[in-house]
Amino acid sequence: MDLGFETIGNATLIAYDGGPLLCTDPWIVGTAYFGSWVHQHEIPAEQMEAILQAPYVWISHGHPDHLSLESLELLRKAEILVPDHHGNRVARELREAGYRVRVLKCREWTELSPRVRVCCVADVHQDAVLLLDMDGTLVVNANDASDRGGGDFLRAQAERFERSYLMALVGYGDADMIHMFDEAGDPVPPPGAPHEELGPGIIGILEHFGIDAFVPFSTLHRYQRSDSEWANAYITQPHDFGRGFDSSTKSLLPAYARVDLLREDVRCLEPRKNDPVIQPPEAFGDNWSDQLTAEDVTHIAEYFGRFDHLRTFLGFVNFRVGGRDNEIAIPGTRPKFKGRGVTFETPRASLMTCVEYRIFDDLMIGNFTRTTLHGDWGGKGTEATYPDFNPFVTKFGDNGGACSEAELRAYFADYAARGFFSFGEDPAQRAEYAALRRYL
């Protein structure tokens, strides 16, 4: 293909200009989230070779289904392009690992080839959107990003192009912590349990941003650990995206697509289905009978003691490991919050890895950890942990390096100065704004 793009794997876009030019978020080998995630379909040899030949690699954010260290080892010759995030953790640590890294300034177009230029928009949740101008066609890789002001910029850009494509995370919501239980020990149904039609929502997104076509993206995984395979009931599969999609002006492309922009041809790549064998957690270093040591508990307490925001709403965190509870009080919390807490029942090895490397999100997204909320959180499920626990621990803290009140103020001031820090009127966005207001 002379000029165009392909989508494959979980969140990998391959852009071509006379040959492979750029690939995004290349999780192409190995697993993610401590062996819990694998691809729904294999990556064909032709696309694998194109990924390996691309001189540029763009990484949207630090989750292992987007930033796969095992995969990047195969791409040492490429230049790594990353968003300009506050703290620049990804850029810094990849440079320390010996990679050539270029930080793309927000809203600035960068030429990669005679017919392709890119523009990156970093969002306050440490994710990012990549816009590609492919000789007058707009291709938008929004992966897992949220709209906190960057949508205004995207809409303005889309108006300048006669043809546009969007790839973004849309699905039933399993790519988050959904292994939730109430205090009686009963499972809390995940938000996506009803499996409502996705088509109307996709059409709404396209109309909102003024984009012509949608490519399913960033959600085509499945579970293979015996302690997380239950979540396969909530994954989104390629045929799900077309349910309820009925539009005379917008288009839905295949999940694995080849789009030849010169020939105006769209084809499905039809990769072979991946049928992994369910494996025990021990295959990935996790033994549910292992217990925490006194030193482990000290490290966990130090880790959670860094997050000043927790004391504004939370009394304790408890880790049930190897059948034993290890309750850790949040220092400085107000008396009225002492009964509000959270229990994570999880294996020791993955827990301590997350604490050591500051990647607590990985523990929750793997969906083998059992999570129980204690006291009044304003809800029982995943939504109840937003906006106070997650993203303050995982996005702003772990990834953005903003843990103290002073660091949080500097963090939000940075994104506000870029103009990408607005909130809509829906309840979730208003709740997040209320949680952030003290730092603005």
Tab-separated table of C-alpha atoms in Angstrom:
chain	number	residue	atom	x	y	z
A	1	MET	CA	0.000	0.000	0.000
A	2	ASP	CA	1.376	3.378	-1.026
A	3	LEU	CA	-0.641	5.698	1.232
A	4	GLY	CA	-3.057	4.575	3.901
A	5	PHE	CA	-3.325	2.771	7.222
A	6	GLU	CA	-4.120	-0.540	8.877
A	7	THR	CA	-5.419	-1.415	12.332
A	8	ILE	CA	-4.416	-4.639	14.077
A	9	GLY	CA	-3.860	-6.112	17.528
A	10	ASN	CA	-5.258	-4.131	20.425
A	11	ALA	CA	-4.432	-0.480	19.677
A	12	THR	CA	-1.931	-0.639	16.840
A	13	LEU	CA	-2.314	1.657	13.864
A	14	ILE	CA	0.168	1.205	11.007
A	15	ALA	CA	0.520	4.262	8.759
A	16	TYR	CA	2.040	3.932	5.279
A	17	ASP	CA	3.661	6.485	2.997
A	18	GLY	CA	5.449	4.533	0.276
A	19	GLY	CA	6.041	1.859	2.925
A	20	PRO	CA	5.572	1.416	6.675
A	21	LEU	CA	6.082	4.787	8.372
A	22	LEU	CA	4.552	4.748	11.849
A	23	CYS	CA	3.029	2.259	14.249
A	24	THR	CA	1.206	3.102	17.452
A	25	ASP	CA	1.108	1.301	20.803
A	26	PRO	CA	2.746	-1.885	19.475
A	27	TRP	CA	1.745	-4.626	21.893
A	28	ILE	CA	2.749	-7.343	19.449
A	29	VAL	CA	4.243	-10.105	21.626
A	30	GLY	CA	3.665	-11.331	25.159
A	31	THR	CA	0.773	-10.683	27.504
A	32	ALA	CA	-0.448	-7.726	29.573
A	33	TYR	CA	-1.493	-7.207	33.188
A	34	PHE	CA	0.487	-10.073	34.720
A	35	GLY	CA	-0.553	-12.548	32.043
A	36	SER	CA	-4.259	-11.749	32.325
A	37	TRP	CA	-4.723	-10.176	28.864
A	38	VAL	CA	-4.010	-11.656	25.443
A	39	HIS	CA	-5.143	-10.610	21.974
A	40	GLN	CA	-8.469	-11.836	20.614
A	41	HIS	CA	-6.845	-12.364	17.202
A	42	GLU	CA	-3.325	-13.005	16.006
A	43	ILE	CA	-1.244	-10.355	14.268
A	44	PRO	CA	-0.664	-11.595	10.676
A	45	ALA	CA	2.899	-11.930	9.409
A	46	GLU	CA	2.491	-9.105	6.875
A	47	GLN	CA	1.393	-6.594	9.499
A	48	MET	CA	3.998	-7.827	11.975
A	49	GLU	CA	6.727	-7.177	9.427
A	50	ALA	CA	5.367	-3.700	8.700
A	51	ILE	CA	5.416	-2.860	12.406
A	52	LEU	CA	9.019	-4.021	12.709
A	53	GLN	CA	10.053	-1.895	9.700
A	54	ALA	CA	8.351	1.355	10.750
A	55	PRO	CA	10.916	4.073	11.572
A	56	TYR	CA	8.543	5.751	14.061
A	57	VAL	CA	6.633	4.351	17.039
A	58	TRP	CA	4.082	6.412	18.977
A	59	ILE	CA	3.191	5.479	22.559
A	60	SER	CA	-0.069	6.944	23.880
A	61	HIS	CA	0.319	6.075	27.586
A	62	GLY	CA	1.921	3.705	30.045
A	63	HIS	CA	-0.538	0.800	30.290
A	64	PRO	CA	1.077	-2.485	29.185
A	65	ASP	CA	-1.449	-3.090	26.393
A	66	HIS	CA	-0.121	0.161	24.880
A	67	LEU	CA	3.446	0.351	26.181
A	68	SER	CA	4.679	-3.241	25.986
A	69	LEU	CA	8.321	-3.406	27.054
A	70	GLU	CA	8.672	-6.894	25.604
A	71	SER	CA	7.420	-5.635	22.243
A	72	LEU	CA	9.570	-2.499	22.270
A	73	GLU	CA	12.672	-4.672	22.556
A	74	LEU	CA	11.959	-5.681	18.945
A	75	LEU	CA	11.768	-2.029	17.864
A	76	ARG	CA	15.061	-0.632	19.140
A	77	LYS	CA	15.875	0.902	15.736
A	78	ALA	CA	12.753	3.076	15.697
A	79	GLU	CA	12.410	6.567	17.126
A	80	ILE	CA	9.839	6.589	19.922
A	81	LEU	CA	7.356	9.475	19.853
A	82	VAL	CA	5.539	10.282	23.103
A	83	PRO	CA	3.033	12.907	24.344
A	84	ASP	CA	4.206	15.956	26.259
A	85	HIS	CA	2.826	14.954	29.648
A	86	HIS	CA	3.440	16.669	32.956
A	87	GLY	CA	6.319	14.795	34.560
A	88	ASN	CA	7.233	13.051	31.281
A	89	ARG	CA	7.628	9.719	33.060
A	90	VAL	CA	7.334	7.595	29.915
A	91	ALA	CA	9.878	9.687	27.999
A	92	ARG	CA	12.325	9.700	30.902
A	93	GLU	CA	12.189	5.978	31.624
A	94	LEU	CA	12.400	4.956	27.969
A	95	ARG	CA	15.481	7.152	27.544
A	96	GLU	CA	17.003	5.543	30.622
A	97	ALA	CA	16.377	2.180	28.925
A	98	GLY	CA	18.374	3.326	25.873
A	99	TYR	CA	15.607	4.283	23.418
A	100	ARG	CA	15.653	7.299	21.104
A	101	VAL	CA	12.705	9.373	22.306
A	102	ARG	CA	11.096	12.536	20.950
A	103	VAL	CA	8.433	14.406	22.925
A	104	LEU	CA	5.697	15.831	20.695
A	105	LYS	CA	4.534	19.226	21.907
A	106	CYS	CA	0.775	19.589	22.326
A	107	ARG	CA	-1.116	20.895	19.273
A	108	GLU	CA	2.051	21.236	17.156
A	109	TRP	CA	2.159	19.465	13.782
A	110	THR	CA	5.316	17.463	13.051
A	111	GLU	CA	6.220	16.213	9.576
A	112	LEU	CA	7.231	12.544	9.419
A	113	SER	CA	7.294	12.116	5.623
A	114	PRO	CA	6.419	14.099	2.459
A	115	ARG	CA	2.710	13.231	2.788
A	116	VAL	CA	2.238	12.538	6.504
A	117	ARG	CA	2.414	14.810	9.524
A	118	VAL	CA	1.220	14.210	13.083
A	119	CYS	CA	-0.124	16.254	15.972
A	120	CYS	CA	-0.351	15.028	19.577
A	121	VAL	CA	-2.745	16.152	22.312
A	122	ALA	CA	-1.952	15.060	25.890
A	123	ASP	CA	-4.886	14.899	28.312
A	124	VAL	CA	-5.042	15.431	32.062
A	125	HIS	CA	-5.471	11.674	32.683
A	126	GLN	CA	-1.994	10.951	31.239
A	127	ASP	CA	-3.418	9.592	27.988
A	128	ALA	CA	-3.181	11.213	24.560
A	129	VAL	CA	-4.689	11.547	21.084
A	130	LEU	CA	-2.668	11.400	17.880
A	131	LEU	CA	-3.911	13.195	14.751
A	132	LEU	CA	-2.452	12.188	11.385
A	133	ASP	CA	-2.751	14.376	8.302
A	134	MET	CA	-2.258	11.850	5.506
A	135	ASP	CA	-2.096	14.001	2.376
A	136	GLY	CA	-5.341	15.751	3.259
A	137	THR	CA	-7.142	12.932	5.070
A	138	LEU	CA	-7.494	13.125	8.854
A	139	VAL	CA	-6.883	9.946	10.861
A	140	VAL	CA	-7.475	10.242	14.606
A	141	ASN	CA	-6.088	7.699	17.077
A	142	ALA	CA	-7.907	8.494	20.329
A	143	ASN	CA	-7.289	5.060	21.956
A	144	ASP	CA	-8.265	5.381	25.673
A	145	ALA	CA	-8.203	9.193	25.905
A	146	SER	CA	-10.927	11.290	27.506
A	147	ASP	CA	-12.295	14.629	26.344
A	148	ARG	CA	-11.328	17.258	28.903
A	149	GLY	CA	-11.040	20.196	26.500
A	150	GLY	CA	-9.042	18.559	23.729
A	151	GLY	CA	-12.287	17.781	21.944
A	152	ASP	CA	-12.691	21.421	20.964
A	153	PHE	CA	-9.324	21.256	19.214
A	154	LEU	CA	-10.250	17.981	17.522
A	155	ARG	CA	-13.538	19.361	16.220
A	156	ALA	CA	-11.776	22.411	14.809
A	157	GLN	CA	-9.223	20.212	13.048
A	158	ALA	CA	-11.854	17.846	11.648
A	159	GLU	CA	-13.639	20.764	9.968
A	160	ARG	CA	-10.524	21.367	7.834
A	161	PHE	CA	-10.582	17.889	6.233
A	162	GLU	CA	-13.010	16.502	3.672
A	163	ARG	CA	-12.426	12.924	4.836
A	164	SER	CA	-11.762	11.709	8.388
A	165	TYR	CA	-11.471	8.490	10.414
A	166	LEU	CA	-11.633	7.919	14.180
A	167	MET	CA	-10.336	4.982	16.176
A	168	ALA	CA	-11.161	4.987	19.883
A	169	LEU	CA	-11.979	2.814	22.869
A	170	VAL	CA	-15.684	1.936	22.835
A	171	GLY	CA	-16.975	-1.178	24.526
A	172	TYR	CA	-18.617	-2.792	27.526
A	173	GLY	CA	-16.123	-1.388	30.018
A	174	ASP	CA	-14.090	-4.409	31.076
A	175	ALA	CA	-10.827	-2.486	30.487
A	176	ASP	CA	-11.091	-1.193	34.029
A	177	MET	CA	-11.517	-2.584	37.532
A	178	ILE	CA	-14.805	-4.525	37.331
A	179	HIS	CA	-14.108	-7.397	39.787
A	180	MET	CA	-16.143	-5.710	42.527
A	181	PHE	CA	-17.989	-7.127	45.539
A	182	ASP	CA	-20.270	-5.689	48.187
A	183	GLU	CA	-19.618	-6.090	51.913
A	184	ALA	CA	-21.826	-9.195	52.001
A	185	GLY	CA	-19.439	-10.834	49.531
A	186	ASP	CA	-21.824	-10.729	46.573
A	187	PRO	CA	-20.531	-9.680	43.122
A	188	VAL	CA	-21.452	-6.210	41.901
A	189	PRO	CA	-22.568	-6.411	38.235
A	190	PRO	CA	-20.131	-4.559	35.926
A	191	PRO	CA	-21.436	-1.408	34.215
A	192	GLY	CA	-21.417	-3.128	30.824
A	193	ALA	CA	-23.254	-6.246	31.979
A	194	PRO	CA	-26.440	-5.474	29.996
A	195	HIS	CA	-24.418	-5.456	26.723
A	196	GLU	CA	-26.440	-2.607	25.309
A	197	GLU	CA	-26.102	-1.738	21.615
A	198	LEU	CA	-22.861	0.133	20.885
A	199	GLY	CA	-23.877	1.497	17.478
A	200	PRO	CA	-25.928	4.511	18.612
A	201	GLY	CA	-23.144	5.680	20.908
A	202	ILE	CA	-20.555	5.385	18.129
A	203	ILE	CA	-22.720	7.461	15.808
A	204	GLY	CA	-23.066	10.065	18.552
A	205	ILE	CA	-19.277	10.289	18.955
A	206	LEU	CA	-18.766	10.741	15.215
A	207	GLU	CA	-21.419	13.448	15.046
A	208	HIS	CA	-20.038	15.199	18.130
A	209	PHE	CA	-16.546	15.504	16.651
A	210	GLY	CA	-17.599	15.882	13.021
A	211	ILE	CA	-15.760	12.759	11.828
A	212	ASP	CA	-16.913	10.508	8.990
A	213	ALA	CA	-15.957	6.949	9.929
A	214	PHE	CA	-15.208	4.841	13.022
A	215	VAL	CA	-12.740	1.971	13.415
A	216	PRO	CA	-13.152	-0.239	16.541
A	217	PHE	CA	-9.962	0.048	18.564
A	218	SER	CA	-8.158	-0.383	21.850
A	219	THR	CA	-10.467	-3.039	23.290
A	220	LEU	CA	-9.873	-6.275	21.359
A	221	HIS	CA	-8.384	-8.415	24.120
A	222	ARG	CA	-9.503	-11.422	26.148
A	223	TYR	CA	-8.557	-13.057	29.459
A	224	GLN	CA	-6.468	-16.184	29.913
A	225	ARG	CA	-5.699	-16.465	33.647
A	226	SER	CA	-7.902	-18.923	35.528
A	227	ASP	CA	-8.612	-16.227	38.124
A	228	SER	CA	-9.671	-13.640	35.516
A	229	GLU	CA	-11.293	-15.737	32.764
A	230	TRP	CA	-14.688	-14.924	34.312
A	231	ALA	CA	-14.306	-11.456	32.711
A	232	ASN	CA	-14.515	-12.949	29.201
A	233	ALA	CA	-18.286	-12.648	29.630
A	234	TYR	CA	-17.855	-8.847	29.427
A	235	ILE	CA	-15.344	-8.374	26.613
A	236	THR	CA	-16.247	-6.566	23.395
A	237	GLN	CA	-15.861	-8.573	20.179
A	238	PRO	CA	-15.671	-7.318	16.565
A	239	HIS	CA	-19.307	-8.163	15.777
A	240	ASP	CA	-20.564	-6.123	18.763
A	241	PHE	CA	-19.742	-2.728	17.273
A	242	GLY	CA	-22.272	-2.987	14.463
A	243	ARG	CA	-25.243	-3.643	16.743
A	244	GLY	CA	-27.552	-0.646	16.406
A	245	PHE	CA	-25.277	1.211	13.974
A	246	ASP	CA	-27.665	2.754	11.451
A	247	SER	CA	-26.568	5.963	9.729
A	248	SER	CA	-26.769	7.391	6.234
A	249	THR	CA	-23.913	9.831	6.833
A	250	LYS	CA	-21.446	7.940	9.049
A	251	SER	CA	-19.517	4.719	8.391
A	252	LEU	CA	-18.392	1.819	10.554
A	253	LEU	CA	-15.233	0.040	9.367
A	254	PRO	CA	-14.082	-3.468	10.314
A	255	ALA	CA	-12.197	-3.834	13.604
A	256	TYR	CA	-9.086	-4.958	11.699
A	257	ALA	CA	-9.069	-2.736	8.636
A	258	ARG	CA	-6.842	-1.868	5.675
A	259	VAL	CA	-7.677	1.565	4.277
A	260	ASP	CA	-6.004	2.466	0.978
A	261	LEU	CA	-6.453	6.215	0.715
A	262	LEU	CA	-5.356	6.521	-2.920
A	263	ARG	CA	-7.616	3.750	-4.192
A	264	GLU	CA	-10.383	4.663	-1.724
A	265	ASP	CA	-10.570	0.992	-0.807
A	266	VAL	CA	-11.434	-0.506	2.596
A	267	ARG	CA	-10.867	-4.161	3.391
A	268	CYS	CA	-11.037	-6.390	6.455
A	269	LEU	CA	-7.712	-8.024	7.341
A	270	GLU	CA	-9.454	-11.099	8.820
A	271	PRO	CA	-6.710	-12.207	11.228
A	272	ARG	CA	-6.899	-15.690	12.693
A	273	LYS	CA	-8.710	-15.999	16.021
A	274	ASN	CA	-6.510	-16.524	19.043
A	275	ASP	CA	-7.718	-19.342	21.313
A	276	PRO	CA	-5.373	-19.255	24.296
A	277	VAL	CA	-5.266	-22.027	26.873
A	278	ILE	CA	-6.485	-20.923	30.290
A	279	GLN	CA	-3.449	-20.829	32.561
A	280	PRO	CA	-3.051	-20.764	36.347
A	281	PRO	CA	-1.765	-17.582	38.026
A	282	GLU	CA	1.364	-19.470	39.046
A	283	ALA	CA	2.410	-19.451	35.388
A	284	PHE	CA	2.886	-15.687	35.784
A	285	GLY	CA	4.531	-15.690	39.203
A	286	ASP	CA	1.374	-15.265	41.311
A	287	ASN	CA	0.602	-17.694	44.123
A	288	TRP	CA	-2.574	-16.886	46.040
A	289	SER	CA	-1.252	-18.607	49.170
A	290	ASP	CA	1.789	-16.313	49.530
A	291	GLN	CA	1.450	-13.853	52.408
A	292	LEU	CA	2.867	-10.373	52.902
A	293	THR	CA	5.925	-9.878	55.071
A	294	ALA	CA	6.218	-7.091	57.629
A	295	GLU	CA	8.552	-5.309	55.216
A	296	ASP	CA	5.962	-5.622	52.439
A	297	VAL	CA	3.307	-3.966	54.609
A	298	THR	CA	5.711	-1.126	55.404
A	299	HIS	CA	6.360	-0.557	51.695
A	300	ILE	CA	2.621	-0.556	50.918
A	301	ALA	CA	1.944	1.913	53.750
A	302	GLU	CA	4.699	4.204	52.452
A	303	TYR	CA	3.275	3.966	48.940
A	304	PHE	CA	-0.256	4.987	49.943
A	305	GLY	CA	1.019	7.549	52.429
A	306	ARG	CA	2.302	9.594	49.473
A	307	PHE	CA	-1.164	10.468	48.164
A	308	ASP	CA	-2.395	13.543	50.044
A	309	HIS	CA	-5.800	13.425	48.370
A	310	LEU	CA	-6.710	10.097	50.003
A	311	ARG	CA	-6.980	11.729	53.430
A	312	THR	CA	-9.810	13.923	52.108
A	313	PHE	CA	-12.214	10.977	51.765
A	314	LEU	CA	-10.674	7.623	52.810
A	315	GLY	CA	-10.015	5.960	56.174
A	316	PHE	CA	-8.098	2.810	55.276
A	317	VAL	CA	-6.899	0.415	52.609
A	318	ASN	CA	-6.811	-3.289	53.346
A	319	PHE	CA	-4.908	-5.975	51.455
A	320	ARG	CA	-6.138	-9.545	51.882
A	321	VAL	CA	-3.157	-11.566	50.732
A	322	GLY	CA	-2.709	-15.272	51.348
A	323	GLY	CA	-5.959	-15.268	53.329
A	324	ARG	CA	-4.707	-12.667	55.822
A	325	ASP	CA	-5.927	-9.074	56.153
A	326	ASN	CA	-3.398	-6.241	56.327
A	327	GLU	CA	-5.269	-3.031	57.131
A	328	ILE	CA	-3.402	0.236	56.641
A	329	ALA	CA	-4.838	3.470	58.027
A	330	ILE	CA	-4.635	6.558	55.834
A	331	PRO	CA	-2.591	9.099	57.829
A	332	GLY	CA	-4.273	12.392	58.665
A	333	THR	CA	-7.764	11.438	57.494
A	334	ARG	CA	-10.703	13.168	59.174
A	335	PRO	CA	-12.638	11.150	61.788
A	336	LYS	CA	-15.822	11.027	59.690
A	337	PHE	CA	-13.959	9.054	56.981
A	338	LYS	CA	-12.373	6.393	59.210
A	339	GLY	CA	-15.097	3.857	58.403
A	340	ARG	CA	-14.732	4.292	54.665
A	341	GLY	CA	-12.194	1.965	53.124
A	342	VAL	CA	-11.366	-0.524	50.400
A	343	THR	CA	-10.154	-4.120	50.467
A	344	PHE	CA	-8.064	-5.555	47.662
A	345	GLU	CA	-7.838	-9.349	47.737
A	346	THR	CA	-4.915	-10.156	45.493
A	347	PRO	CA	-1.734	-12.225	45.090
A	348	ARG	CA	1.455	-10.936	46.713
A	349	ALA	CA	3.802	-10.991	43.677
A	350	SER	CA	1.764	-8.768	41.365
A	351	LEU	CA	0.820	-6.447	44.251
A	352	MET	CA	4.404	-5.806	45.283
A	353	THR	CA	5.456	-5.311	41.650
A	354	CYS	CA	2.793	-2.603	41.309
A	355	VAL	CA	3.935	-0.907	44.509
A	356	GLU	CA	7.610	-1.035	43.560
A	357	TYR	CA	7.137	0.316	40.041
A	358	ARG	CA	4.179	2.638	40.789
A	359	ILE	CA	1.765	0.940	38.389
A	360	PHE	CA	-1.215	0.253	40.668
A	361	ASP	CA	-3.636	0.540	37.737
A	362	ASP	CA	-2.204	-2.699	36.325
A	363	LEU	CA	-3.333	-4.604	39.401
A	364	MET	CA	-6.933	-3.454	39.010
A	365	ILE	CA	-7.255	-3.737	35.220
A	366	GLY	CA	-6.095	-7.371	35.221
A	367	ASN	CA	-9.436	-8.204	36.896
A	368	PHE	CA	-8.122	-11.036	39.042
A	369	THR	CA	-8.012	-8.786	42.116
A	370	ARG	CA	-11.255	-8.856	44.149
A	371	THR	CA	-12.215	-5.350	45.323
A	372	THR	CA	-14.654	-4.545	48.131
A	373	LEU	CA	-15.691	-1.032	49.159
A	374	HIS	CA	-16.528	-0.396	52.831
A	375	GLY	CA	-18.777	2.399	54.042
A	376	ASP	CA	-20.557	4.975	51.934
A	377	TRP	CA	-18.821	5.607	48.583
A	378	GLY	CA	-21.923	6.888	46.841
A	379	GLY	CA	-22.138	3.588	44.946
A	380	LYS	CA	-20.944	-0.009	44.925
A	381	GLY	CA	-19.201	-0.600	41.605
A	382	THR	CA	-16.349	0.710	39.522
A	383	GLU	CA	-17.905	4.164	39.198
A	384	ALA	CA	-17.666	4.659	42.974
A	385	THR	CA	-13.855	4.725	42.836
A	386	TYR	CA	-14.019	7.746	40.501
A	387	PRO	CA	-13.022	10.489	40.771
A	388	ASP	CA	-11.293	10.308	44.170
A	389	PHE	CA	-9.370	7.022	44.325
A	390	ASN	CA	-8.741	6.467	40.656
A	391	PRO	CA	-7.394	8.674	38.982
A	392	PHE	CA	-5.653	10.367	41.946
A	393	VAL	CA	-3.624	7.243	42.715
A	394	THR	CA	-3.036	5.848	39.243
A	395	LYS	CA	-3.182	8.719	36.730
A	396	PHE	CA	-2.162	11.861	38.586
A	397	GLY	CA	0.023	10.097	41.161
A	398	ASP	CA	1.753	7.062	39.647
A	399	ASN	CA	1.966	8.315	36.067
A	400	GLY	CA	2.035	12.082	36.585
A	401	GLY	CA	4.163	12.166	39.729
A	402	ALA	CA	1.651	14.472	41.462
A	403	CYS	CA	0.977	13.115	44.960
A	404	SER	CA	1.213	16.038	47.383
A	405	GLU	CA	-1.175	18.995	47.403
A	406	ALA	CA	1.543	21.261	45.974
A	407	GLU	CA	2.347	18.753	43.212
A	408	LEU	CA	-1.338	18.418	42.323
A	409	ARG	CA	-1.730	22.188	42.052
A	410	ALA	CA	1.267	22.384	39.717
A	411	TYR	CA	-0.026	19.406	37.720
A	412	PHE	CA	-3.477	20.845	37.058
A	413	ALA	CA	-2.110	24.332	36.423
A	414	ASP	CA	0.060	22.867	33.660
A	415	TYR	CA	-2.872	21.260	31.826
A	416	ALA	CA	-5.137	24.257	32.410
A	417	ALA	CA	-2.525	26.511	30.807
A	418	ARG	CA	-2.627	24.333	27.697
A	419	GLY	CA	-6.374	24.898	27.371
A	420	PHE	CA	-7.208	21.205	27.713
A	421	PHE	CA	-8.941	21.223	31.052
A	422	SER	CA	-12.696	21.700	30.655
A	423	PHE	CA	-15.574	19.737	32.114
A	424	GLY	CA	-19.049	19.094	30.753
A	425	GLU	CA	-22.386	18.907	32.524
A	426	ASP	CA	-22.786	15.141	32.833
A	427	PRO	CA	-22.626	13.836	36.440
A	428	ALA	CA	-19.265	12.083	36.081
A	429	GLN	CA	-17.497	15.185	34.776
A	430	ARG	CA	-19.094	17.444	37.393
A	431	ALA	CA	-18.025	15.031	40.145
A	432	GLU	CA	-14.452	15.061	38.862
A	433	TYR	CA	-14.401	18.836	38.729
A	434	ALA	CA	-15.630	18.966	42.343
A	435	ALA	CA	-12.800	16.658	43.418
A	436	LEU	CA	-10.172	18.745	41.590
A	437	ARG	CA	-11.492	22.158	42.606
A	438	ARG	CA	-9.417	22.402	45.779
A	439	TYR	CA	-6.228	22.180	43.692
A	440	LEU	CA	-7.153	24.667	40.967
